[in-house]
Tab-separated table of C-alpha atoms in Angstrom:
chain	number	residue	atom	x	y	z
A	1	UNK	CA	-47.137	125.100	88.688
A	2	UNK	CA	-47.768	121.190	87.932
A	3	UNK	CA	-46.183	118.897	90.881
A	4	UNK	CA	-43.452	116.716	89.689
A	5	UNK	CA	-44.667	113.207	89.070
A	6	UNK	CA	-43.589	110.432	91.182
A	7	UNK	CA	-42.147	107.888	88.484
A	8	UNK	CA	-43.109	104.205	89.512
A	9	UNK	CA	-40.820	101.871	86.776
A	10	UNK	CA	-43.134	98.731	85.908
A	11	UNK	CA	-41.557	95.663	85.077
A	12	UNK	CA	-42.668	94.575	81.285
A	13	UNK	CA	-41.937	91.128	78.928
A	14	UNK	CA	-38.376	91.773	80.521
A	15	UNK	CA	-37.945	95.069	80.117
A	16	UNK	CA	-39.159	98.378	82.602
A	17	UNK	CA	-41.029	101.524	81.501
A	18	UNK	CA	-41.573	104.272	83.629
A	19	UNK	CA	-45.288	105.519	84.436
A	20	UNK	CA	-46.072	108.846	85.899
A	21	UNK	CA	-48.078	109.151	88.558
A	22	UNK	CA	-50.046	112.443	90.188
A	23	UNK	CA	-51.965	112.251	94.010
A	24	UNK	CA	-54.191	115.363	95.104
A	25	UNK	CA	-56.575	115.361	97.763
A	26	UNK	CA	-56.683	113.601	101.433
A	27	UNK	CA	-53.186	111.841	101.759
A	28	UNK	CA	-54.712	109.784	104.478
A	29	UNK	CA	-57.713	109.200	102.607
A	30	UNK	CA	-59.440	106.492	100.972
A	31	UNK	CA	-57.074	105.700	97.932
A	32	UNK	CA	-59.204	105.998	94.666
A	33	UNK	CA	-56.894	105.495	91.352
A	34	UNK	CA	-58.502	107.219	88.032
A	35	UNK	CA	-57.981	106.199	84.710
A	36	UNK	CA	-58.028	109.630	82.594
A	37	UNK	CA	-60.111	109.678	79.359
A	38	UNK	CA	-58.626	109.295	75.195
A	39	UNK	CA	-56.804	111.885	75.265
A	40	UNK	CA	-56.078	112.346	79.187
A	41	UNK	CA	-53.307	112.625	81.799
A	42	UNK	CA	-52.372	112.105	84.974
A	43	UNK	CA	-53.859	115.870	85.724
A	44	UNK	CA	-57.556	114.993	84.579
A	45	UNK	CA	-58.712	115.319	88.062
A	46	UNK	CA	-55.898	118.155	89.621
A	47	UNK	CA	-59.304	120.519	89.382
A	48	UNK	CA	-60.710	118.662	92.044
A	49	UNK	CA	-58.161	118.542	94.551
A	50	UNK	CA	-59.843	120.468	97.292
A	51	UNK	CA	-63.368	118.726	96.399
A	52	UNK	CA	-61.050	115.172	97.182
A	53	UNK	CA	-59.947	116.351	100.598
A	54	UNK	CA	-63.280	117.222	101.897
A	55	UNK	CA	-64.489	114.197	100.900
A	56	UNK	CA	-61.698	112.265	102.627
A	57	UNK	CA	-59.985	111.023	99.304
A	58	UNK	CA	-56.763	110.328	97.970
A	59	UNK	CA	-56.942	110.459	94.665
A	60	UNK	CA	-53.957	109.467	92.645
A	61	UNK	CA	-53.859	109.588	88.541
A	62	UNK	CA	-51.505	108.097	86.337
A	63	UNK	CA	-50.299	108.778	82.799
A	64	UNK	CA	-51.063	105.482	80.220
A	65	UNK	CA	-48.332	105.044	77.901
A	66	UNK	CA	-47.429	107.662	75.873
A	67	UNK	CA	-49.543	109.835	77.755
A	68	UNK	CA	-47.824	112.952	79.876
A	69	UNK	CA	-44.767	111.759	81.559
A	70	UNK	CA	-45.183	107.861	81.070
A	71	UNK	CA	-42.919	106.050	78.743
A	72	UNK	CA	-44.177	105.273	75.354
A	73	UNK	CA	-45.674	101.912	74.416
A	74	UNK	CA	-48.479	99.391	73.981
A	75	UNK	CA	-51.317	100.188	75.601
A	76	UNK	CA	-53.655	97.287	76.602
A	77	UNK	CA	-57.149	96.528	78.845
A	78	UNK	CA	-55.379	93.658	80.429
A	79	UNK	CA	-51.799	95.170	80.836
A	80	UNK	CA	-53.160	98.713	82.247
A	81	UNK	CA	-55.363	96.954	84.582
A	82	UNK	CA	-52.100	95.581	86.226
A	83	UNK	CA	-50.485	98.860	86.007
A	84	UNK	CA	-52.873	99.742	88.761
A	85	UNK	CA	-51.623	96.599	90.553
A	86	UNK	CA	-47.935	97.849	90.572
A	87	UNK	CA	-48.946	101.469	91.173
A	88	UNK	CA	-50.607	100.047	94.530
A	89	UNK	CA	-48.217	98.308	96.018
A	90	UNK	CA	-45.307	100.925	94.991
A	91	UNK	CA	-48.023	103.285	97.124
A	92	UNK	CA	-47.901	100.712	99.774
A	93	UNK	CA	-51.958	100.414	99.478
A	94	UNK	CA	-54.663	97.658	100.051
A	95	UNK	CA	-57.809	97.890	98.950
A	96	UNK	CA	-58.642	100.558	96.322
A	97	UNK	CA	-61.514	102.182	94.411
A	98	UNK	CA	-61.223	102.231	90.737
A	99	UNK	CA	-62.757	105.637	88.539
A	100	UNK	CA	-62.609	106.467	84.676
A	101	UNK	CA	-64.195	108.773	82.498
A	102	UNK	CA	-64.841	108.001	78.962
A	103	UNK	CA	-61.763	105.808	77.399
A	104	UNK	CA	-60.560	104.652	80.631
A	105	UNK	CA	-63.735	103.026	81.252
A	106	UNK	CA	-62.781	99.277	79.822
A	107	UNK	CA	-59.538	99.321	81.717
A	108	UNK	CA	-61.189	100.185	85.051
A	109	UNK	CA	-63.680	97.563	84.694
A	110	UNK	CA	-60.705	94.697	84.104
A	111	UNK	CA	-58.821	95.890	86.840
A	112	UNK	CA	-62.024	95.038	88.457
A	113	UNK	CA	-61.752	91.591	87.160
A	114	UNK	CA	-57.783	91.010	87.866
A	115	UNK	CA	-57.830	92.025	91.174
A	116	UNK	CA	-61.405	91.108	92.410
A	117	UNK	CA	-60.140	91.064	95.935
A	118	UNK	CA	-58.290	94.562	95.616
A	119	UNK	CA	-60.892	96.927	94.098
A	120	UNK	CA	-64.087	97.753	96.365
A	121	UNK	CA	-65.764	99.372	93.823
A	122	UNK	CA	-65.716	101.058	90.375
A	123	UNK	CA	-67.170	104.575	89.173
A	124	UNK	CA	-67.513	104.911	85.591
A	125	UNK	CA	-68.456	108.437	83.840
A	126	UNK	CA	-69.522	108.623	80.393
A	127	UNK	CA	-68.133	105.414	79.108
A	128	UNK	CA	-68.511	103.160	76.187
A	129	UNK	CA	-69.950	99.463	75.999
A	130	UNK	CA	-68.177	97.280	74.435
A	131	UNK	CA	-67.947	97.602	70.557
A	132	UNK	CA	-68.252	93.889	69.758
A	133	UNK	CA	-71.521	93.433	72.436
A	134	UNK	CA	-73.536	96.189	72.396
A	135	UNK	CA	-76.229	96.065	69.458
A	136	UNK	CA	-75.647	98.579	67.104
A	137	UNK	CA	-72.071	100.143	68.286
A	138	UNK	CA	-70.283	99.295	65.507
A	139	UNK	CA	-72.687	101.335	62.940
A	140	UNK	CA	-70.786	104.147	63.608
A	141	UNK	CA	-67.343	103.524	62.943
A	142	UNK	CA	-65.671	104.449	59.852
A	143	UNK	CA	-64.408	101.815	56.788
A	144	UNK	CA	-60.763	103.112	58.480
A	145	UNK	CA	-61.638	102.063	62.034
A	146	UNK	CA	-62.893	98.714	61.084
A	147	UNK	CA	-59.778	98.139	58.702
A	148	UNK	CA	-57.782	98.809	62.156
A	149	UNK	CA	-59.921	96.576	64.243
A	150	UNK	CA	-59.865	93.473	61.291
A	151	UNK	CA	-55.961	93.508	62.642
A	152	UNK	CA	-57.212	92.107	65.819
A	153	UNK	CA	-56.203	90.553	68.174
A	154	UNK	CA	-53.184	89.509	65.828
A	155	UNK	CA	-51.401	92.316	65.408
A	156	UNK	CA	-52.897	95.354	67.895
A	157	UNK	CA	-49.648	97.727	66.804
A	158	UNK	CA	-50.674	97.627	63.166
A	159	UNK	CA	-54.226	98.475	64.062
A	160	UNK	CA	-52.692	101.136	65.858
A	161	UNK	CA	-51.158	102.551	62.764
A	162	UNK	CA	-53.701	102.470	60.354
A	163	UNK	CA	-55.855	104.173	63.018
A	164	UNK	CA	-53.522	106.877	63.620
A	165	UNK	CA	-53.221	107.523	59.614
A	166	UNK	CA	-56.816	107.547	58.942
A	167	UNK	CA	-57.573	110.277	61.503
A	168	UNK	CA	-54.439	112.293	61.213
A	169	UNK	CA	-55.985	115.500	60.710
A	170	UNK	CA	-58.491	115.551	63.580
A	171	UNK	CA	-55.623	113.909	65.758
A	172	UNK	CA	-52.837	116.205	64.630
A	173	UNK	CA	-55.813	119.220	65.296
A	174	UNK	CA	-55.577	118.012	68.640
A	175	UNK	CA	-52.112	119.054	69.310
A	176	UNK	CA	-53.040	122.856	68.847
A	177	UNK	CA	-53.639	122.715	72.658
A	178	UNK	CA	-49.814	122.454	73.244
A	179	UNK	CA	-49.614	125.688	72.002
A	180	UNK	CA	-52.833	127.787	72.187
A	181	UNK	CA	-53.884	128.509	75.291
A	182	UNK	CA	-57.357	129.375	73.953
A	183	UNK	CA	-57.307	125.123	72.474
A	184	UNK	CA	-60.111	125.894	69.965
A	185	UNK	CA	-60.342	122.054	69.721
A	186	UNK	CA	-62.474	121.910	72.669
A	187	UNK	CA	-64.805	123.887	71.165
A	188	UNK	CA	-65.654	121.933	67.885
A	189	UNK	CA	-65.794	118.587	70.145
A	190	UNK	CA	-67.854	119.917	73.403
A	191	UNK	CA	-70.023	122.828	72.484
A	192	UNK	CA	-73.097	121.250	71.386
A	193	UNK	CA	-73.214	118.995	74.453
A	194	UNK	CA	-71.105	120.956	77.308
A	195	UNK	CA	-72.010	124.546	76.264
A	196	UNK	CA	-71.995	125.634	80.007
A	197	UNK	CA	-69.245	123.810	80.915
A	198	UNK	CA	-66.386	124.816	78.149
A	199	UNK	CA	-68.047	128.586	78.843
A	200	UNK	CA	-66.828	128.390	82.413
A	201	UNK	CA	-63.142	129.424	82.476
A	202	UNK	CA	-62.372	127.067	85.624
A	203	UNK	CA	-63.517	124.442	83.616
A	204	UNK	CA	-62.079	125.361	80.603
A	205	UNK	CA	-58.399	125.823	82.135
A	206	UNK	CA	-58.658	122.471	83.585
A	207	UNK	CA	-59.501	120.973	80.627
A	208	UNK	CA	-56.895	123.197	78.597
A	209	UNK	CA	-53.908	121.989	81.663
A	210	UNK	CA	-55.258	118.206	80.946
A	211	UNK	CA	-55.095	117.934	77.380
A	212	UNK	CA	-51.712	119.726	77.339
A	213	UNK	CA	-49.927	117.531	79.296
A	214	UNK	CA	-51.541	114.208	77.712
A	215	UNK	CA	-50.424	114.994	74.411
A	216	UNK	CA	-46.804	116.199	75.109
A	217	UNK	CA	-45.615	112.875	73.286
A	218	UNK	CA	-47.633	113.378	70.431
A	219	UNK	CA	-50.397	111.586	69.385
A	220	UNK	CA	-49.398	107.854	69.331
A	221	UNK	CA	-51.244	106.612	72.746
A	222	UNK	CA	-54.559	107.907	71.092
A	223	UNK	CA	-54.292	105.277	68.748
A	224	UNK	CA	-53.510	102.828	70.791
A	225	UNK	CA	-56.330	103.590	73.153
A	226	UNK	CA	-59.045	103.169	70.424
A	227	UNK	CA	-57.538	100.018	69.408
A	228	UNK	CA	-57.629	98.703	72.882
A	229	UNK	CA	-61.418	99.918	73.971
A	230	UNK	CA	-62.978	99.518	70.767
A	231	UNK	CA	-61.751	96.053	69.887
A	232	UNK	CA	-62.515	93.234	72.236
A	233	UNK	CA	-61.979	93.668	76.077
A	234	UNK	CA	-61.279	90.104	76.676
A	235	UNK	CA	-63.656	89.530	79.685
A	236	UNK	CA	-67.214	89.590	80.226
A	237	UNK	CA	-68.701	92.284	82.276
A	238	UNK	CA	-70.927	89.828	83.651
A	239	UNK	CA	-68.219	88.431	85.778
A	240	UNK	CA	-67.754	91.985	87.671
A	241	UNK	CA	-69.039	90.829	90.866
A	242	UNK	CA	-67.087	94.884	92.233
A	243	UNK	CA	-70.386	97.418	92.428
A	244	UNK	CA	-70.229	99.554	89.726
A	245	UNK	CA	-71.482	103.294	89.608
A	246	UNK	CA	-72.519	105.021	86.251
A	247	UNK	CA	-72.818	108.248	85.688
A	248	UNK	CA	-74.006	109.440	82.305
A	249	UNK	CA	-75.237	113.453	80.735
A	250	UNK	CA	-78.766	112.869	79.303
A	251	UNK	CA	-76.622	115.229	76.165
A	252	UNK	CA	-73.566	113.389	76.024
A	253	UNK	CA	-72.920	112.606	72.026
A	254	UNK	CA	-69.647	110.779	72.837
A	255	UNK	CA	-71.169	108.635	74.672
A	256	UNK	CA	-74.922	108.634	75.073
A	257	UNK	CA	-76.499	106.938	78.036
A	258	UNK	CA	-77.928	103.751	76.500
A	259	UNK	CA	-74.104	102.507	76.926
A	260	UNK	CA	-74.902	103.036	80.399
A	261	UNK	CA	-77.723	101.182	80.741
A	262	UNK	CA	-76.311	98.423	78.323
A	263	UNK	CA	-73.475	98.104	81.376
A	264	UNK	CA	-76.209	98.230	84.153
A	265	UNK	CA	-77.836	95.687	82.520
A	266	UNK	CA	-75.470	93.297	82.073
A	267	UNK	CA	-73.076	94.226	85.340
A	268	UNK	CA	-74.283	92.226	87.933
A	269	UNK	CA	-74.129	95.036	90.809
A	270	UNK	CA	-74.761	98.436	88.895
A	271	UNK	CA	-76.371	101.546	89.822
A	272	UNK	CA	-77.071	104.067	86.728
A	273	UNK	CA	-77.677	108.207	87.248
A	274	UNK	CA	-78.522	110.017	84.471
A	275	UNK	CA	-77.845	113.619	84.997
A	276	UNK	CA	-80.609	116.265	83.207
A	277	UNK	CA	-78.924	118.668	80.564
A	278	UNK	CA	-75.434	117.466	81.077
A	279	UNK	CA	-72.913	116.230	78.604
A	280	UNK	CA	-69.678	113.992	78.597
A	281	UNK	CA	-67.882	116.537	80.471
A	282	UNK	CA	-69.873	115.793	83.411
A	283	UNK	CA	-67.088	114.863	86.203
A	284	UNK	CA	-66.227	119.088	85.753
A	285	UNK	CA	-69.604	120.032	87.784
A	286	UNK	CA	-70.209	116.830	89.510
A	287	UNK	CA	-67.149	115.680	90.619
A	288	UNK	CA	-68.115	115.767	94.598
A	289	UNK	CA	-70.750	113.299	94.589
A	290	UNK	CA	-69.189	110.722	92.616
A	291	UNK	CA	-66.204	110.848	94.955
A	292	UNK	CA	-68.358	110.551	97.412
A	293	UNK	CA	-70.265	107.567	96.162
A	294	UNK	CA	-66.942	105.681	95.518
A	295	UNK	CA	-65.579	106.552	98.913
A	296	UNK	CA	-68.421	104.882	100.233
A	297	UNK	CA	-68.190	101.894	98.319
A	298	UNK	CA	-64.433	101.165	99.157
């Protein structure tokens, strides 16, 4: 059974939301907040709750908006970055690590930048450089994504809409895992790259449990999570002065490892591992060491 969320309500342009929040591990531990992946929840990293408390960590996850439990709503790097802010002190914590795997990874790194004296360090897993830096990024997106994108930074909930419309099918196939507890989605996106892992029915339930609870609103935060990640971030990784840890599959297709070396190239304290015959689901088998690296770093 899923632990009721504790509900932290976030002031915003005069208004509250309410953002859901999950903790697991070490409650005396060393306070590591994780920003889930596009689509994600709160629950990404339930799975490793024992792995957490051996290696001393608290590790707290929180819904984005729209996401899980979270009230629905824009969803940007700058404004998530200081949901992490409010989330600490509601905790009553000091200085923090910072983790994300794949589509959290550009609001990690700001929260790095807003609150340089808050956040000891930063562990990224299979993330994306940005779109408007890295050479070559923007080949792949589709005449609908850059349509979105040409909407920016103007008007970011149009963007959002014409995103959502142009992949409503592979969005709306997404939503199968509310019901099917087999979610054959996971199959079509992972196999190739995670054939081991998806095989592995631990890994496969917490996947399943994940991707459940992220899209209980629908699929509305999805599109506003591309629009924030893949148009600009508004800071320059080079001013990151946090350490930064990378962790990258050497057979991730989402997102293949020269992103990570783009970022430990232009982050000025970076340290990149490439894991052999791994894909973007890497945190799923390798979860302990990276918590362990971060620990150390906060």
């Amino acid at each position: 059974m899923t632990t009721k969320p504790t509900l932290v309500v976030i002031p915003d342009g005069g208004r509250s939301r309410v953002v859901a929040v999950h903790e697991c591990g070490d409650p005396a531990g060393t306070a590591i907040i994780h920003f889930h992946g596009t689509p994600g929840s709160r629950l990404e990293l339930d799975f490793g709750g024992g792995l957490a408390a051996d290696a001393g960590v608290r590790l707290i996850g929180f819904d984005r908006p729209g996401y899980g439990a979270s009230d629905p709503g824009p969803i940007s790097v700058t404004g998530m970055a200081r949901d992490v802010g409010a989330i600490a002190d509601h905790l009553g914590l000091g200085r923090v690590g910072v983790s994300a795997w794949s589509g959290g990874t550009a609001f990690a790194l700001a929260t790095a930048v807003e609150f340089p004296d808050r956040v000891s360090g930063v562990g990224i897993s299979g993330g994306l450089a940005p779109f408007d830096r890295m050479p070559g990024a923007r080949d792949g997106l589709t005449p609908n994504d850059l349509e979105a994108l040409a909407c920016l930074p103007e008007d970011p909930a149009r963007a959002a809409e014409i995103f959502r419309d142009g992949n409503a099918d592979m969005l709306e196939a997404m939503l199968s895992v509310r019901d099917d507890e087999t979610s054959p989605w996971i199959d079509w996106m992972f196999a190739r790259s995670d054939p081991a892992v998806i095989t592995d029915p631990t890994a496969r339930q917490a996947l399943a449990v994940n991707f459940r609870e992220a899209l209980q609103q629908g699929i509305g935060a999805i599109a506003w999570d591309n629009v924030a990640f893949v148009g600009p971030w508004g800071f320059g990784v080079e001013d990151i002065a946090t350490p930064v840890a990378l962790w990258y599959g050497d057979r991730d297709e989402m997102a293949p490892p020269t992103n990570g070396q783009w970022l430990a190239d232009h982050l000025p304290d970076a340290r990149l591992t490439v894991v052999r015959n791994e894909g973007h689901l890497l945190p799923l088998a390798h979860l302990s060491e990276m918590l362990k690296t971060l620990s150390e770093m906060v």
